[in-house]
Coordinates of C-alpha atoms and ligand atoms in Angstrom, one line a residue:
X14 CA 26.0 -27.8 19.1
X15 CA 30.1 -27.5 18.8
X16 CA 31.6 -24.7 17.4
X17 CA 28.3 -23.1 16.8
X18 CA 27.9 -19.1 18.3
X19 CA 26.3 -17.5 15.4
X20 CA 22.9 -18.3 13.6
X21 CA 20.8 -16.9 10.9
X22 CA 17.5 -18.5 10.3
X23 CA 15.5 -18.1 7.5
X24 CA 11.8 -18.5 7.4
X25 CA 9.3 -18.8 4.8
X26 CA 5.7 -19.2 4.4
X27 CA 5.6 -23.1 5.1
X28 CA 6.3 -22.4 8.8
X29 CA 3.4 -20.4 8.8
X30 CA 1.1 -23.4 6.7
X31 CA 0.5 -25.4 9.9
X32 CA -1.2 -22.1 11.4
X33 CA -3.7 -21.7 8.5
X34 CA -1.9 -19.6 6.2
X35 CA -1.6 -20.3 2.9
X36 CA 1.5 -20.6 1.6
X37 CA 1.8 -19.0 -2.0
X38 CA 2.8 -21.8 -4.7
X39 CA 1.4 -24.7 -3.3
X40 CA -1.7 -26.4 -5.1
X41 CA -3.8 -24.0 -2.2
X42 CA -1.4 -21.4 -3.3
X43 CA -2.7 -17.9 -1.9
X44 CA -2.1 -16.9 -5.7
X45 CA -4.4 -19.7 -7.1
X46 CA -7.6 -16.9 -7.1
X47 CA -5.2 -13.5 -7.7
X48 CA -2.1 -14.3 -10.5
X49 CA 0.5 -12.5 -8.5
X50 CA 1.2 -9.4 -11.1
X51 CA -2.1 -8.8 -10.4
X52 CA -1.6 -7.8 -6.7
X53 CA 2.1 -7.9 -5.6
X54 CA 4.0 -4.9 -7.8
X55 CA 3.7 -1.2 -7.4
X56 CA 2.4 -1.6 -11.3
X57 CA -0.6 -3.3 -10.4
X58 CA -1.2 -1.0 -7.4
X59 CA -1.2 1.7 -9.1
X60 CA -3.5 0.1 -12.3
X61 CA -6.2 -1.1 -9.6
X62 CA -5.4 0.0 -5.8
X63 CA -9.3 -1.4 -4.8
X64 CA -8.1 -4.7 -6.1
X65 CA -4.8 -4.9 -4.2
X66 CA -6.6 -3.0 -1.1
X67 CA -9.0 -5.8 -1.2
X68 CA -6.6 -8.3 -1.3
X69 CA -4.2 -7.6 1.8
X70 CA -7.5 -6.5 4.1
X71 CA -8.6 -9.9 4.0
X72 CA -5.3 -11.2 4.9
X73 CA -4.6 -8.2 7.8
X74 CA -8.4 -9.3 8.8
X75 CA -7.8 -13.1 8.9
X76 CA -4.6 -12.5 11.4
X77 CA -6.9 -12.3 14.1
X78 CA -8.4 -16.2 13.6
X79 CA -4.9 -18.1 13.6
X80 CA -2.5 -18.6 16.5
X81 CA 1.4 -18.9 16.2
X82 CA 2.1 -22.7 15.9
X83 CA 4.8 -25.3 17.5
X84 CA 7.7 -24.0 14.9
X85 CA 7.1 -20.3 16.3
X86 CA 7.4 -21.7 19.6
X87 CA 10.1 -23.4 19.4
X88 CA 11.9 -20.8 17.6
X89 CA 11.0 -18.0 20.2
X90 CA 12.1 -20.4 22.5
X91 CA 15.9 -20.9 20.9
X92 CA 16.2 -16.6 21.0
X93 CA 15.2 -16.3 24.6
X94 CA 17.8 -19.4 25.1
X95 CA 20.6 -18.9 22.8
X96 CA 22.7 -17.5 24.0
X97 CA 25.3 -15.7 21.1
X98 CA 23.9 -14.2 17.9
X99 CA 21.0 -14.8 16.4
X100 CA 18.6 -13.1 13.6
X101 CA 15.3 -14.7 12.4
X102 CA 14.8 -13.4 8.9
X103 CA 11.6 -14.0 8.1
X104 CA 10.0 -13.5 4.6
X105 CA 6.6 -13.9 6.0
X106 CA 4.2 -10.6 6.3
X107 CA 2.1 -12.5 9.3
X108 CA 3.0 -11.5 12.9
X109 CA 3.3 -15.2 14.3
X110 CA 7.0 -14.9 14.9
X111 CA 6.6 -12.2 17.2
X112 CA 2.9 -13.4 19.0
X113 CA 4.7 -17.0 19.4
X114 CA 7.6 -14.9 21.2
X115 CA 10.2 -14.0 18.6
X116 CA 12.2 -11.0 19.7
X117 CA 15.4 -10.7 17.4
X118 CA 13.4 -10.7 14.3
X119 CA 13.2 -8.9 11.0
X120 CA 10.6 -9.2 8.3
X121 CA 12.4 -8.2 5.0
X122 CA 9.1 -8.4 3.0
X123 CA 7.0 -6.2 4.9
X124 CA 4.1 -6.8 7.3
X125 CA 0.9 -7.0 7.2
X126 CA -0.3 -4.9 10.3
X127 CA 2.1 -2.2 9.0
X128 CA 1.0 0.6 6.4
X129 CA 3.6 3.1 4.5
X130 CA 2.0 6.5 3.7
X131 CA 3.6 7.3 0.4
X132 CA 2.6 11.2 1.0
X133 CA 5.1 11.7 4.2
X134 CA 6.9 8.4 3.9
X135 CA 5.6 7.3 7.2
X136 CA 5.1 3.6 8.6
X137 CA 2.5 3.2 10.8
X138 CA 1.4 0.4 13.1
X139 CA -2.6 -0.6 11.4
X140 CA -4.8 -3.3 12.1
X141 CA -7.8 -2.1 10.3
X142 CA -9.1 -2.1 6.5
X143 CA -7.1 0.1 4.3
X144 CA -9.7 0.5 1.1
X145 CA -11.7 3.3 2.0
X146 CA -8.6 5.9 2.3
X147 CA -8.2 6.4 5.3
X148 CA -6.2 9.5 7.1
X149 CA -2.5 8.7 7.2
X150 CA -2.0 8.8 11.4
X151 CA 1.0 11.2 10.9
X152 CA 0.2 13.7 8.2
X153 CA -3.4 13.3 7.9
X154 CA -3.7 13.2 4.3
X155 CA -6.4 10.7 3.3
X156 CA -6.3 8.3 0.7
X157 CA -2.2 7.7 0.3
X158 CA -1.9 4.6 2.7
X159 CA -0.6 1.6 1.1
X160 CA 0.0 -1.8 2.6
X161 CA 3.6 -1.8 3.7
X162 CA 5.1 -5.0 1.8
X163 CA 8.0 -5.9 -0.6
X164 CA 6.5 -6.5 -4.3
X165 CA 8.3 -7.3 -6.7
X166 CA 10.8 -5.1 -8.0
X167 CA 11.2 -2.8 -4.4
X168 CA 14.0 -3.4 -1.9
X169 CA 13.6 -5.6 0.7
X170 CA 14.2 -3.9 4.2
X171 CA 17.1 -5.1 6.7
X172 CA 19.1 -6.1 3.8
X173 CA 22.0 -4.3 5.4
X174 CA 21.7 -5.8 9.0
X175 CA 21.0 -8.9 7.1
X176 CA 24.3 -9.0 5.7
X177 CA 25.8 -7.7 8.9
X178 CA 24.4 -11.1 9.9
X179 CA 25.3 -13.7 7.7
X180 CA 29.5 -12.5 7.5
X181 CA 30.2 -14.3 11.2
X182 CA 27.1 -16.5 10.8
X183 CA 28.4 -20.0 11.7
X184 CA 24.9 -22.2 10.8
X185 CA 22.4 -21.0 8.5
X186 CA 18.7 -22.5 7.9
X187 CA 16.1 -22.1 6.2
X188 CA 12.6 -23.3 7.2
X189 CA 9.8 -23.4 5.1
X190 CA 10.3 -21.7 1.9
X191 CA 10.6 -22.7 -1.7
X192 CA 13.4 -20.8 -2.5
X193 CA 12.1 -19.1 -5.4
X194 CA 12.2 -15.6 -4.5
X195 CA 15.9 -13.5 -4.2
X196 CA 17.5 -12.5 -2.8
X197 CA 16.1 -14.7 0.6
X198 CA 17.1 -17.3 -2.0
X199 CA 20.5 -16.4 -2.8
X200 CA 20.9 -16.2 1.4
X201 CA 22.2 -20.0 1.6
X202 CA 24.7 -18.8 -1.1
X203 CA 25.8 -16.4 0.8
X204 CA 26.3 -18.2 4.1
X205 CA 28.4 -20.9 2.0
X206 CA 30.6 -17.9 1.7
X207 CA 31.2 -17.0 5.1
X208 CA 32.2 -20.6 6.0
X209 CA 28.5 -21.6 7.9
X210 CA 27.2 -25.3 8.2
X211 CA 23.6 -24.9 6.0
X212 CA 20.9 -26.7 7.0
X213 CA 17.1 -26.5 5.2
X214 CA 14.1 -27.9 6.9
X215 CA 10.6 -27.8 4.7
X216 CA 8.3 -30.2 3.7
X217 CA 9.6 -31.3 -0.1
X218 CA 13.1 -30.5 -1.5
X219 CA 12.9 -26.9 -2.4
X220 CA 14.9 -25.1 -5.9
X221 CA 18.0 -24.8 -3.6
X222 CA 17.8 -28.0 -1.8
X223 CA 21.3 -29.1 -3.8
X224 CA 23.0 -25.7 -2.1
X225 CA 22.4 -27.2 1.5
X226 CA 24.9 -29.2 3.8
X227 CA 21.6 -30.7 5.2
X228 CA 18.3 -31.0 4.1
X229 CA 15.0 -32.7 6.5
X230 CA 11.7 -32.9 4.8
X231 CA 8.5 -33.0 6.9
X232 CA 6.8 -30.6 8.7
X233 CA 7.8 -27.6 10.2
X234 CA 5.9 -28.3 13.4
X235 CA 7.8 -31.3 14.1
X236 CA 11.3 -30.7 12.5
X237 CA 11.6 -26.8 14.1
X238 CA 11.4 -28.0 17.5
X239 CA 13.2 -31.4 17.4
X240 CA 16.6 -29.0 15.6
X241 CA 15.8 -26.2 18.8
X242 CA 15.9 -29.5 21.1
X243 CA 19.1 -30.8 19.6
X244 CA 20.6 -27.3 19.6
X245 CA 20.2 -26.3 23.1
X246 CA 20.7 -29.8 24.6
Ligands
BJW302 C1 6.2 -26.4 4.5 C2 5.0 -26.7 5.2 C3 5.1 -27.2 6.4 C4 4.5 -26.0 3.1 N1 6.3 -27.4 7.0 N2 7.4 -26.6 5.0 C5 15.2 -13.3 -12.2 C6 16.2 -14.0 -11.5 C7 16.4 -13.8 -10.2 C8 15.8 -12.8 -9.5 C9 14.8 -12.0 -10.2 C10 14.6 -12.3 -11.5 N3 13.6 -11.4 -12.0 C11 13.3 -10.6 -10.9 C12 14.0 -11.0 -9.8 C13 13.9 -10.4 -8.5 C14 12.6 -10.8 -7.8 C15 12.5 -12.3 -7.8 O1 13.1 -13.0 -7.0 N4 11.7 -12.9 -8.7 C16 11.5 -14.3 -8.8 C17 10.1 -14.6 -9.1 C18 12.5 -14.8 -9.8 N5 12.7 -10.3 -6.4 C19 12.4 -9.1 -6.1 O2 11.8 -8.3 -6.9 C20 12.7 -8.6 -4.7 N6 13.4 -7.4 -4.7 C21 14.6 -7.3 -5.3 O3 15.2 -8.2 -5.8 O4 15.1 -6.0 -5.2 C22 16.4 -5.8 -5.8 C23 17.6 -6.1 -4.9 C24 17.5 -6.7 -3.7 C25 18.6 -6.9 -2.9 C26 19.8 -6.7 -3.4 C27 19.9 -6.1 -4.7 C28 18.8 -5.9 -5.4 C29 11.4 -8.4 -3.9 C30 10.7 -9.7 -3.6 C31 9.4 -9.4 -2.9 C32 8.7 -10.7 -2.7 N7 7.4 -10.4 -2.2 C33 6.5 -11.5 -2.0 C34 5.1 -11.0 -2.0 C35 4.8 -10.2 -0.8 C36 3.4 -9.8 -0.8 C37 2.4 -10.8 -0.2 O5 2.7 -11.4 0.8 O6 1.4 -10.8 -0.8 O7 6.8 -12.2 -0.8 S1 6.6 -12.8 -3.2 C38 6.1 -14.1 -2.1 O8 7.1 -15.1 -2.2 C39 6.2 -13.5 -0.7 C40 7.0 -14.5 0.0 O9 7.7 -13.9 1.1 C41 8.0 -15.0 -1.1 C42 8.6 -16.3 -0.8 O10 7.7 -17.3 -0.8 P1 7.9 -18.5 0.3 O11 7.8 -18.0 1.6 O12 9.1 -19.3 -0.1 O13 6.5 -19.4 0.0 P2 6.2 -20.5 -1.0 O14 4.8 -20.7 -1.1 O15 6.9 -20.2 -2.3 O16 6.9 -21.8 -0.4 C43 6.5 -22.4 0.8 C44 7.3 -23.6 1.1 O17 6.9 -24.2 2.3 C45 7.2 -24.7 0.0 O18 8.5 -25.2 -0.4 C46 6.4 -25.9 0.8 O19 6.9 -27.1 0.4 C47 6.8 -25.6 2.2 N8 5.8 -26.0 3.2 N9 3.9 -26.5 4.2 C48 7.4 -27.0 6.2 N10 4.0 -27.5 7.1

């Protein structure tokens, strides 16, 4: 595409919907059985850590029975092509990104398959259950593992490469997210700023659908890698 060296895309959970994982306000909405204060803040954590536990073991668990779709392809296919700057920032906690291939990727809410012991700070790679306390790998105190993801009201990680990003960023998009949580939200914004063409790719006009140059509505399995087609052509 002309003029175009440097790209920030944004993902959300709809890239991840054609995989099998819920998204989190659809009508399937992961949040439909748990309201959402009731598992994603450091409040509610601390109120009823079994609950919370509970709730992100069956998600780290149910990583093993889907597979990255076409949209993680394709994108994995445009960083190992591209050849000037690129950063997939992806909201989502699932490792598809990076099993479909993804390299120059950051997950600013966290991952799943990640834990943060909140006795020496550590981040640890962990693939197992987290509810019975187990030993942190790196101190060895037990019981002080918590699932290593953004709720709401903590600081979402990268947000300094992130903005290292976006100031030369000459095409922004966003794929699959509703645009209701900041500051991913605010990112279009942001791009507007620094001059970049904006382009939003999801399945229904999204709350910041007006703040695009371009917006495609269908599915992320078809639109992702007809836009990586059209790009590297
Ligand atoms: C398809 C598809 C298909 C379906 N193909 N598309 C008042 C005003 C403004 C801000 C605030 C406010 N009060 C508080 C805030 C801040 C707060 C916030 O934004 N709250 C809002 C609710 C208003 N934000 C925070 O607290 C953040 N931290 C923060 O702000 O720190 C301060 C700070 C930061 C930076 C600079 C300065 C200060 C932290 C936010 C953490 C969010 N964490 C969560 C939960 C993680 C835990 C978990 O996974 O359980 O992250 S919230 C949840 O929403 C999750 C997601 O990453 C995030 C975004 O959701 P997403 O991905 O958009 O999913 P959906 O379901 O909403 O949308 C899916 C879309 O896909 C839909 O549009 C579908 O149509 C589409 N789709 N199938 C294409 N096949």
């Amino acid at each position: 595409m002309a003029g175009v060296r440097n790209i920030v895309v944004l993902t959300g959970a709809g890239i991840s919907a054609e995989s099998g994982v819920a998204t989190f306000r659809g009508p399937d909405g992961l949040w439909e059985g748990h309201r959402v204060e009731d598992v994603a803040t450091p409040e509610a954590f601390a109120r009823n850590p079994a609950l919370v536990q509970r709730f992100y073991d069956e998600r780290r668990a149910a990583l093993a029975r889907v597979e990255p779709n076409a949209a993680h392809r394709a994108l994995a296919r445009l960083d190992a092509d591209w050849p000037g700057e690129l950063l997939i920032v992806t909201q989502n906690v699932d490792d598809l990104h990076e099993r479909g291939g993804a390299r120059r990727l950051l997950h600013m809410h966290g991952e799943l398959r990640s834990a943060w012991c909140l006795r020496c700070n550590a981040r640890v790679r962990w693939d197992g259950p987290l509810r019975d306390g187990p030993p942190c790998p790196a101190c060895g105190v037990a019981g002080r593992l918590r699932p290593d993801i953004v709720w709401f009201g903590e600081m979402p990680y990268g947000m300094e490469r992130i903005e290292d990003a976006m100031r030369p960023a000459d095409l922004f998009i966003s794929i699959g997210t509703s645009g209701a949580v900041y500051p991913a939200a605010g990112l279009v914004q942001t791009a507007r700023w620094a001059g970049a063409r904006t382009l939003e790719l999801n399945l229904e006009p999204s709350a910041g659908s007006y703040m695009f140059d371009e917006c495609r509505m269908g599915r992320a399995g078809e639109l992702v890698p007809a836009w990586v087609d059209e790009l590297l052509a």
